[in-house]
Amino acid sequence: MAETSNSEELVLAFLAEAGDEFVSGEAISGKLGLSRAAVWKHVNALRAAGYRIEALPARGYRLAEVPDRLTALELRPLLNTHDVGRELHCYEELGSTNDRAKDLAEEGAEHGEIVVAEAQTAGRGRRGREWVSPARKNLYFSVVLRPELPPSRAAELTLVASIAVCDAARHAGVEAGIKWPNDLLASGKKLAGILTELAAEPDRVHWAVVGVGVNVNAGPEDFPEGLRGEATSLLIERGAPVPRALFAAACFTALEEWLDRHAEEGFGVIRDAWRERSVTLGREVSVKSEGREIVGVAEDIDDHGALLVRGRAGLERILAGDVALLRQR
Ligand code: BTN
């Protein structure tokens, strides 16, 4: 997707500011210091990007409709963050936003730069699973982080992201909860997933890429048949579509807030917030981890984010695995 020019963003902001009113080409060119021909060119570029802009000879231009697109044009005005989203790399299609973000991190991308794609052709979940990524329905993004953390604490970042996305989903009216370590569920089905990848030296994380996929406006028909019983979306849960740019901005904003709290206050505050949103704790679970299956009650997470399960052999500490929730106690 072509990067949008700064003048194009200014023309759009000017039209958006005017709301339902028409503004003359002369007023726009005078205010923004552009020629009338340049204004016309930017209006046409905006139309090509999906904006409906009416033009009347004596009155000028009016923004009649904005597209439901995840472009920098749509996202930037919604962000009031200092780090997260400082650079927005927006694409119509990518293999995987995580792969692009990893390349950018290797090339020196700064903490908080974000990669967003409208579609992924090779979206990845944990353990090499596919992440179904239909075009212009959902949210797929990856953020480059440069945390001051040893690699042993990198898993905390995934919990931070799960809290942020959970808050954004709840704000959109969906009662989401977190299944350890980082699945977001609603009505017992998967709403969102997080995939964190990193490069580290022995004592320091060099960069981490936290990739987030949220099923936003996917309907049942957008999931492969085999997934329909297991996956849900904000649309399915609310019964109404969600403006994706607003939802993306809510995720980025919440992510920054929780990253800041994590950096300033440490893991304790994250652990408490995660516990409050957890749908795992207190439940009987079956965990597949390192070729074993452990059945027991999920009691807590420890101060490294590991799941503590009380099974027949006593308390087990699980650092990585797949959890299935069994019956409610
Ligand atoms: C999981 O639940 O297994 C994790 C799913 C993570 C999916 C997101 S979508 C954006 C980013 N790019 C990817 O290829 N994967 C993550």
Short mmCIF file of C-alpha atoms and ligand atoms in Angstrom, two decimals:
data_model
loop_
_atom_site.label_atom_id
_atom_site.label_comp_id
_atom_site.label_asym_id
_atom_site.label_seq_id
_atom_site.Cartn_x
_atom_site.Cartn_y
_atom_site.Cartn_z
CA MET A 1 0.00 0.00 0.00
CA ALA A 2 1.40 3.39 -0.92
CA GLU A 3 2.30 5.66 1.98
CA THR A 4 -0.04 8.62 2.25
CA SER A 5 1.44 12.08 1.88
CA ASN A 6 1.38 14.52 4.73
CA SER A 7 -0.60 17.04 2.63
CA GLU A 8 -3.22 14.39 1.95
CA GLU A 9 -3.61 13.89 5.69
CA LEU A 10 -3.94 17.65 6.18
CA VAL A 11 -6.61 17.94 3.48
CA LEU A 12 -8.51 15.07 5.08
CA ALA A 13 -8.20 16.61 8.55
CA PHE A 14 -9.47 19.93 7.17
CA LEU A 15 -12.51 18.28 5.58
CA ALA A 16 -13.18 16.18 8.68
CA GLU A 17 -13.03 19.30 10.86
CA ALA A 18 -15.69 20.96 8.69
CA GLY A 19 -18.07 18.06 9.39
CA ASP A 20 -21.23 18.38 7.25
CA GLU A 21 -20.23 21.78 5.85
CA PHE A 22 -18.78 22.34 2.39
CA VAL A 23 -15.39 24.06 2.28
CA SER A 24 -14.12 25.85 -0.78
CA GLY A 25 -10.99 24.72 -2.60
CA GLU A 26 -9.72 28.25 -2.11
CA ALA A 27 -10.10 28.05 1.67
CA ILE A 28 -8.25 24.73 1.77
CA SER A 29 -5.42 25.91 -0.45
CA GLY A 30 -5.10 29.20 1.48
CA LYS A 31 -5.08 27.52 4.89
CA LEU A 32 -2.70 24.69 3.94
CA GLY A 33 -0.46 26.64 1.59
CA LEU A 34 -1.20 24.35 -1.38
CA SER A 35 -2.08 25.21 -4.96
CA ARG A 36 -5.68 24.58 -6.09
CA ALA A 37 -4.35 21.87 -8.41
CA ALA A 38 -2.61 20.17 -5.47
CA VAL A 39 -5.84 20.24 -3.44
CA TRP A 40 -7.66 18.61 -6.37
CA LYS A 41 -4.94 15.95 -6.64
CA HIS A 42 -5.17 15.13 -2.92
CA VAL A 43 -8.97 15.00 -3.02
CA ASN A 44 -8.74 12.49 -5.85
CA ALA A 45 -6.13 10.41 -4.02
CA LEU A 46 -8.43 10.34 -0.97
CA ARG A 47 -11.33 9.23 -3.16
CA ALA A 48 -9.16 6.45 -4.57
CA ALA A 49 -8.47 5.39 -0.97
CA GLY A 50 -12.21 4.98 -0.35
CA TYR A 51 -13.26 8.39 1.03
CA ARG A 52 -16.48 9.74 -0.48
CA ILE A 53 -15.89 13.44 -1.09
CA GLU A 54 -18.65 15.48 -2.70
CA ALA A 55 -17.71 18.46 -4.86
CA LEU A 56 -20.08 21.28 -5.86
CA PRO A 57 -18.90 24.08 -8.20
CA ALA A 58 -19.96 27.04 -6.10
CA ARG A 59 -19.45 25.52 -2.65
CA GLY A 60 -16.37 23.31 -2.67
CA TYR A 61 -15.80 19.94 -1.02
CA ARG A 62 -17.54 17.95 1.68
CA LEU A 63 -16.48 14.70 3.35
CA ALA A 64 -19.56 12.49 2.98
CA GLU A 65 -18.24 9.10 4.10
CA VAL A 66 -15.07 7.60 5.52
CA PRO A 67 -14.08 4.02 4.68
CA ASP A 68 -13.65 1.32 7.31
CA ARG A 69 -9.94 1.01 6.61
CA LEU A 70 -6.90 0.56 8.78
CA THR A 71 -4.71 3.19 7.15
CA ALA A 72 -2.44 5.78 8.72
CA LEU A 73 -4.94 8.38 7.50
CA GLU A 74 -7.64 6.84 9.66
CA LEU A 75 -5.52 5.76 12.61
CA ARG A 76 -3.19 8.67 13.22
CA PRO A 77 -5.82 11.26 14.21
CA LEU A 78 -7.25 8.80 16.74
CA LEU A 79 -3.96 8.34 18.59
CA ASN A 80 -2.74 10.41 21.46
CA THR A 81 0.08 8.08 22.48
CA HIS A 82 3.76 8.92 22.91
CA ASP A 83 5.37 5.61 21.88
CA VAL A 84 2.88 3.05 20.63
CA GLY A 85 2.00 3.91 17.03
CA ARG A 86 4.71 6.60 16.73
CA GLU A 87 5.22 5.07 13.25
CA LEU A 88 2.37 3.25 11.58
CA HIS A 89 3.35 0.86 8.78
CA CYS A 90 0.03 0.04 7.12
CA TYR A 91 -0.35 -2.55 4.36
CA GLU A 92 -3.23 -3.89 2.30
CA GLU A 93 -1.74 -7.38 2.51
CA LEU A 94 1.24 -9.05 4.14
CA GLY A 95 2.38 -12.60 4.74
CA SER A 96 2.50 -11.93 8.48
CA THR A 97 2.67 -8.63 10.36
CA ASN A 98 5.06 -10.32 12.81
CA ASP A 99 7.52 -11.08 10.00
CA ARG A 100 7.42 -7.50 8.71
CA ALA A 101 7.82 -6.13 12.25
CA LYS A 102 10.79 -8.45 12.89
CA ASP A 103 12.46 -7.17 9.69
CA LEU A 104 11.81 -3.58 10.77
CA ALA A 105 13.19 -4.33 14.25
CA GLU A 106 16.36 -5.74 12.69
CA GLU A 107 16.62 -2.58 10.58
CA GLY A 108 16.44 -0.44 13.74
CA ALA A 109 12.72 0.32 14.21
CA GLU A 110 12.00 2.17 17.42
CA HIS A 111 10.03 1.07 20.47
CA GLY A 112 6.33 1.39 19.65
CA GLU A 113 6.41 1.20 15.86
CA ILE A 114 3.40 -0.70 14.58
CA VAL A 115 2.74 -2.84 11.52
CA VAL A 116 -0.92 -3.28 10.50
CA ALA A 117 -2.27 -5.32 7.60
CA GLU A 118 -5.77 -5.54 6.18
CA ALA A 119 -5.09 -9.19 5.30
CA GLN A 120 -2.41 -11.80 5.99
CA THR A 121 -1.62 -14.62 3.61
CA ALA A 122 0.51 -16.49 6.17
CA GLY A 123 -0.86 -15.33 9.54
CA ARG A 124 0.70 -17.43 12.29
CA GLY A 125 -0.53 -18.52 15.68
CA ARG A 126 1.40 -20.15 18.48
CA ARG A 127 2.95 -23.56 17.82
CA GLY A 128 3.00 -22.98 14.06
CA ARG A 129 -0.79 -22.88 13.75
CA GLU A 130 -2.46 -20.81 11.07
CA TRP A 131 -4.19 -17.55 12.04
CA VAL A 132 -7.17 -17.07 9.74
CA SER A 133 -6.84 -13.51 8.39
CA PRO A 134 -9.60 -12.51 5.94
CA ALA A 135 -9.27 -9.07 4.33
CA ARG A 136 -10.76 -5.92 5.88
CA LYS A 137 -12.71 -7.79 8.54
CA ASN A 138 -10.44 -7.95 11.55
CA LEU A 139 -7.42 -6.45 13.21
CA TYR A 140 -3.93 -7.87 12.63
CA PHE A 141 -1.04 -5.88 14.05
CA SER A 142 2.43 -6.27 15.50
CA VAL A 143 4.27 -3.83 17.69
CA VAL A 144 8.05 -3.56 17.99
CA LEU A 145 9.14 -3.22 21.62
CA ARG A 146 12.56 -2.49 23.05
CA PRO A 147 11.97 -3.20 26.73
CA GLU A 148 14.55 -2.95 29.49
CA LEU A 149 14.07 -6.57 30.46
CA PRO A 150 16.12 -9.75 30.73
CA PRO A 151 14.89 -12.52 28.38
CA SER A 152 13.60 -14.46 31.41
CA ARG A 153 10.94 -11.75 31.88
CA ALA A 154 9.90 -11.40 28.22
CA ALA A 155 6.77 -13.53 28.72
CA GLU A 156 5.42 -10.68 30.85
CA LEU A 157 4.98 -8.61 27.67
CA THR A 158 2.47 -11.11 26.33
CA LEU A 159 0.42 -10.83 29.52
CA VAL A 160 0.60 -7.03 29.28
CA ALA A 161 -0.78 -7.19 25.72
CA SER A 162 -3.55 -9.62 26.69
CA ILE A 163 -4.72 -7.24 29.44
CA ALA A 164 -4.74 -4.30 26.99
CA VAL A 165 -6.71 -6.15 24.30
CA CYS A 166 -9.11 -7.50 26.92
CA ASP A 167 -9.79 -3.93 28.10
CA ALA A 168 -10.36 -2.72 24.52
CA ALA A 169 -12.80 -5.58 23.86
CA ARG A 170 -14.68 -4.84 27.07
CA HIS A 171 -14.79 -1.17 26.13
CA ALA A 172 -16.39 -2.27 22.83
CA GLY A 173 -19.09 -3.99 24.89
CA VAL A 174 -17.85 -7.58 24.82
CA GLU A 175 -17.25 -9.42 28.10
CA ALA A 176 -13.85 -10.88 27.19
CA GLY A 177 -11.61 -12.83 29.55
CA ILE A 178 -8.05 -14.16 29.35
CA LYS A 179 -7.23 -17.84 29.13
CA TRP A 180 -3.63 -18.52 30.17
CA PRO A 181 -1.29 -17.54 28.78
CA ASN A 182 -2.69 -15.12 26.23
CA ASP A 183 -5.89 -16.23 24.53
CA LEU A 184 -8.84 -13.92 24.70
CA LEU A 185 -12.15 -15.68 25.00
CA ALA A 186 -15.75 -14.52 24.84
CA SER A 187 -18.65 -16.90 25.47
CA GLY A 188 -15.97 -19.59 25.86
CA LYS A 189 -14.74 -19.11 22.26
CA LYS A 190 -11.54 -17.60 20.90
CA LEU A 191 -11.78 -13.90 20.18
CA ALA A 192 -8.10 -12.93 19.94
CA GLY A 193 -4.61 -14.35 20.15
CA ILE A 194 -1.14 -13.00 20.76
CA LEU A 195 2.18 -14.22 19.38
CA THR A 196 5.37 -12.78 20.87
CA GLU A 197 8.75 -13.31 19.23
CA LEU A 198 12.08 -11.87 20.32
CA ALA A 199 15.75 -11.48 19.79
CA ALA A 200 17.81 -11.42 22.95
CA GLU A 201 21.30 -11.38 24.32
CA PRO A 202 21.91 -13.41 27.49
CA ASP A 203 20.98 -10.55 29.82
CA ARG A 204 18.85 -8.25 27.67
CA VAL A 205 15.97 -8.38 25.24
CA HIS A 206 17.17 -6.76 22.04
CA TRP A 207 13.70 -6.44 20.59
CA ALA A 208 10.35 -8.11 21.05
CA VAL A 209 7.59 -8.23 18.48
CA VAL A 210 4.13 -8.67 19.97
CA GLY A 211 1.62 -9.72 17.32
CA VAL A 212 -2.08 -9.42 18.01
CA GLY A 213 -4.97 -10.84 16.01
CA VAL A 214 -8.50 -9.87 17.01
CA ASN A 215 -11.60 -11.19 15.30
CA VAL A 216 -13.48 -7.92 14.94
CA ASN A 217 -16.13 -7.99 12.21
CA ALA A 218 -15.74 -11.57 10.99
CA GLY A 219 -19.02 -13.44 10.73
CA PRO A 220 -19.33 -17.23 11.12
CA GLU A 221 -18.94 -17.57 7.33
CA ASP A 222 -15.46 -16.02 7.56
CA PHE A 223 -14.13 -18.89 9.67
CA PRO A 224 -13.32 -22.28 8.16
CA GLU A 225 -16.05 -24.76 9.05
CA GLY A 226 -13.87 -26.63 11.51
CA LEU A 227 -13.26 -23.47 13.55
CA ARG A 228 -16.85 -22.18 13.75
CA GLY A 229 -17.60 -23.85 17.06
CA GLU A 230 -14.38 -22.53 18.60
CA ALA A 231 -14.00 -18.99 17.30
CA THR A 232 -16.00 -15.82 17.81
CA SER A 233 -15.72 -12.12 17.00
CA LEU A 234 -16.77 -8.78 18.44
CA LEU A 235 -19.48 -8.66 15.75
CA ILE A 236 -20.85 -12.08 16.67
CA GLU A 237 -20.81 -11.25 20.40
CA ARG A 238 -22.34 -7.75 20.10
CA GLY A 239 -24.61 -8.39 17.16
CA ALA A 240 -23.31 -5.19 15.53
CA PRO A 241 -20.13 -4.28 13.65
CA VAL A 242 -17.32 -2.37 15.34
CA PRO A 243 -15.51 0.55 13.63
CA ARG A 244 -12.12 -1.08 13.23
CA ALA A 245 -9.97 2.05 13.32
CA LEU A 246 -11.54 3.10 16.63
CA PHE A 247 -11.02 -0.37 18.02
CA ALA A 248 -7.40 -0.48 16.82
CA ALA A 249 -6.75 2.92 18.42
CA ALA A 250 -8.30 1.66 21.68
CA CYS A 251 -5.96 -1.36 21.60
CA PHE A 252 -2.86 0.79 20.94
CA THR A 253 -3.82 3.25 23.67
CA ALA A 254 -4.49 0.52 26.25
CA LEU A 255 -1.26 -1.20 25.23
CA GLU A 256 0.74 1.93 25.91
CA GLU A 257 -0.95 2.47 29.29
CA TRP A 258 -0.21 -1.08 30.46
CA LEU A 259 3.34 -1.07 29.04
CA ASP A 260 4.01 2.14 30.95
CA ARG A 261 2.63 0.68 34.17
CA HIS A 262 4.70 -2.45 33.65
CA ALA A 263 7.88 -0.41 33.11
CA GLU A 264 7.19 1.88 36.08
CA GLU A 265 5.59 -0.42 38.64
CA GLY A 266 6.89 -3.86 37.67
CA PHE A 267 5.12 -7.18 37.17
CA GLY A 268 3.04 -7.08 40.41
CA VAL A 269 0.47 -4.69 38.95
CA ILE A 270 0.28 -6.76 35.75
CA ARG A 271 -0.19 -9.95 37.70
CA ASP A 272 -3.10 -8.41 39.63
CA ALA A 273 -4.73 -7.04 36.46
CA TRP A 274 -4.28 -10.37 34.70
CA ARG A 275 -5.85 -12.25 37.66
CA GLU A 276 -8.88 -9.93 37.58
CA ARG A 277 -9.46 -10.68 33.87
CA SER A 278 -8.58 -14.37 33.97
CA VAL A 279 -11.07 -17.07 33.02
CA THR A 280 -8.48 -19.75 33.90
CA LEU A 281 -7.91 -19.31 37.62
CA GLY A 282 -10.08 -21.41 39.88
CA ARG A 283 -11.02 -23.69 36.97
CA GLU A 284 -10.23 -27.34 36.47
CA VAL A 285 -7.89 -27.47 33.50
CA SER A 286 -6.04 -29.89 31.32
CA VAL A 287 -2.65 -28.60 30.22
CA LYS A 288 -0.57 -30.11 27.44
CA SER A 289 3.02 -29.13 28.11
CA GLU A 290 6.30 -30.65 26.97
CA GLY A 291 4.66 -33.90 25.84
CA ARG A 292 2.75 -34.33 29.14
CA GLU A 293 -0.85 -33.75 30.11
CA ILE A 294 -1.52 -32.28 33.54
CA VAL A 295 -5.04 -32.20 34.91
CA GLY A 296 -5.78 -30.13 37.99
CA VAL A 297 -7.02 -26.84 39.30
CA ALA A 298 -5.38 -23.65 37.99
CA GLU A 299 -4.57 -21.86 41.25
CA ASP A 300 -2.55 -18.82 40.25
CA ILE A 301 0.22 -17.39 38.13
CA ASP A 302 3.58 -16.86 39.78
CA ASP A 303 5.83 -13.83 39.63
CA HIS A 304 7.18 -14.88 36.22
CA GLY A 305 3.73 -15.46 34.70
CA ALA A 306 3.97 -19.27 34.94
CA LEU A 307 0.68 -21.10 35.58
CA LEU A 308 0.43 -22.96 38.90
CA VAL A 309 -1.77 -26.05 38.62
CA ARG A 310 -2.57 -28.29 41.58
CA GLY A 311 -2.77 -31.80 40.16
CA ARG A 312 -2.53 -35.28 41.65
CA ALA A 313 1.26 -34.96 41.93
CA GLY A 314 1.05 -31.65 43.82
CA LEU A 315 1.60 -28.10 42.59
CA GLU A 316 3.02 -27.95 39.06
CA ARG A 317 4.60 -24.86 37.53
CA ILE A 318 3.87 -24.55 33.82
CA LEU A 319 5.89 -22.16 31.71
CA ALA A 320 4.42 -22.97 28.31
CA GLY A 321 1.56 -25.11 27.12
CA ASP A 322 -1.98 -25.37 25.81
CA VAL A 323 -4.76 -25.10 28.33
CA ALA A 324 -8.25 -26.57 27.97
CA LEU A 325 -10.84 -25.42 30.48
CA LEU A 326 -12.70 -28.37 31.99
CA ARG A 327 -15.87 -28.15 34.05
CA GLN A 328 -16.66 -25.15 36.28
CA ARG A 329 -16.04 -25.98 39.93
C1 BTN B 1 -2.42 -17.60 18.85
O1 BTN B 1 -3.47 -17.47 19.47
O2 BTN B 1 -1.97 -18.71 18.57
C2 BTN B 1 -1.67 -16.35 18.44
C3 BTN B 1 -2.28 -15.70 17.25
C4 BTN B 1 -1.56 -14.44 16.83
C5 BTN B 1 -2.07 -13.86 15.52
C6 BTN B 1 -1.48 -12.53 15.20
S1 BTN B 1 -2.28 -11.75 13.84
C7 BTN B 1 -1.04 -10.52 13.80
C8 BTN B 1 0.28 -11.22 14.05
N1 BTN B 1 0.81 -11.74 12.81
C9 BTN B 1 0.84 -13.08 12.80
O3 BTN B 1 1.25 -13.78 11.85
N2 BTN B 1 0.38 -13.56 13.97
C10 BTN B 1 0.00 -12.51 14.86
#
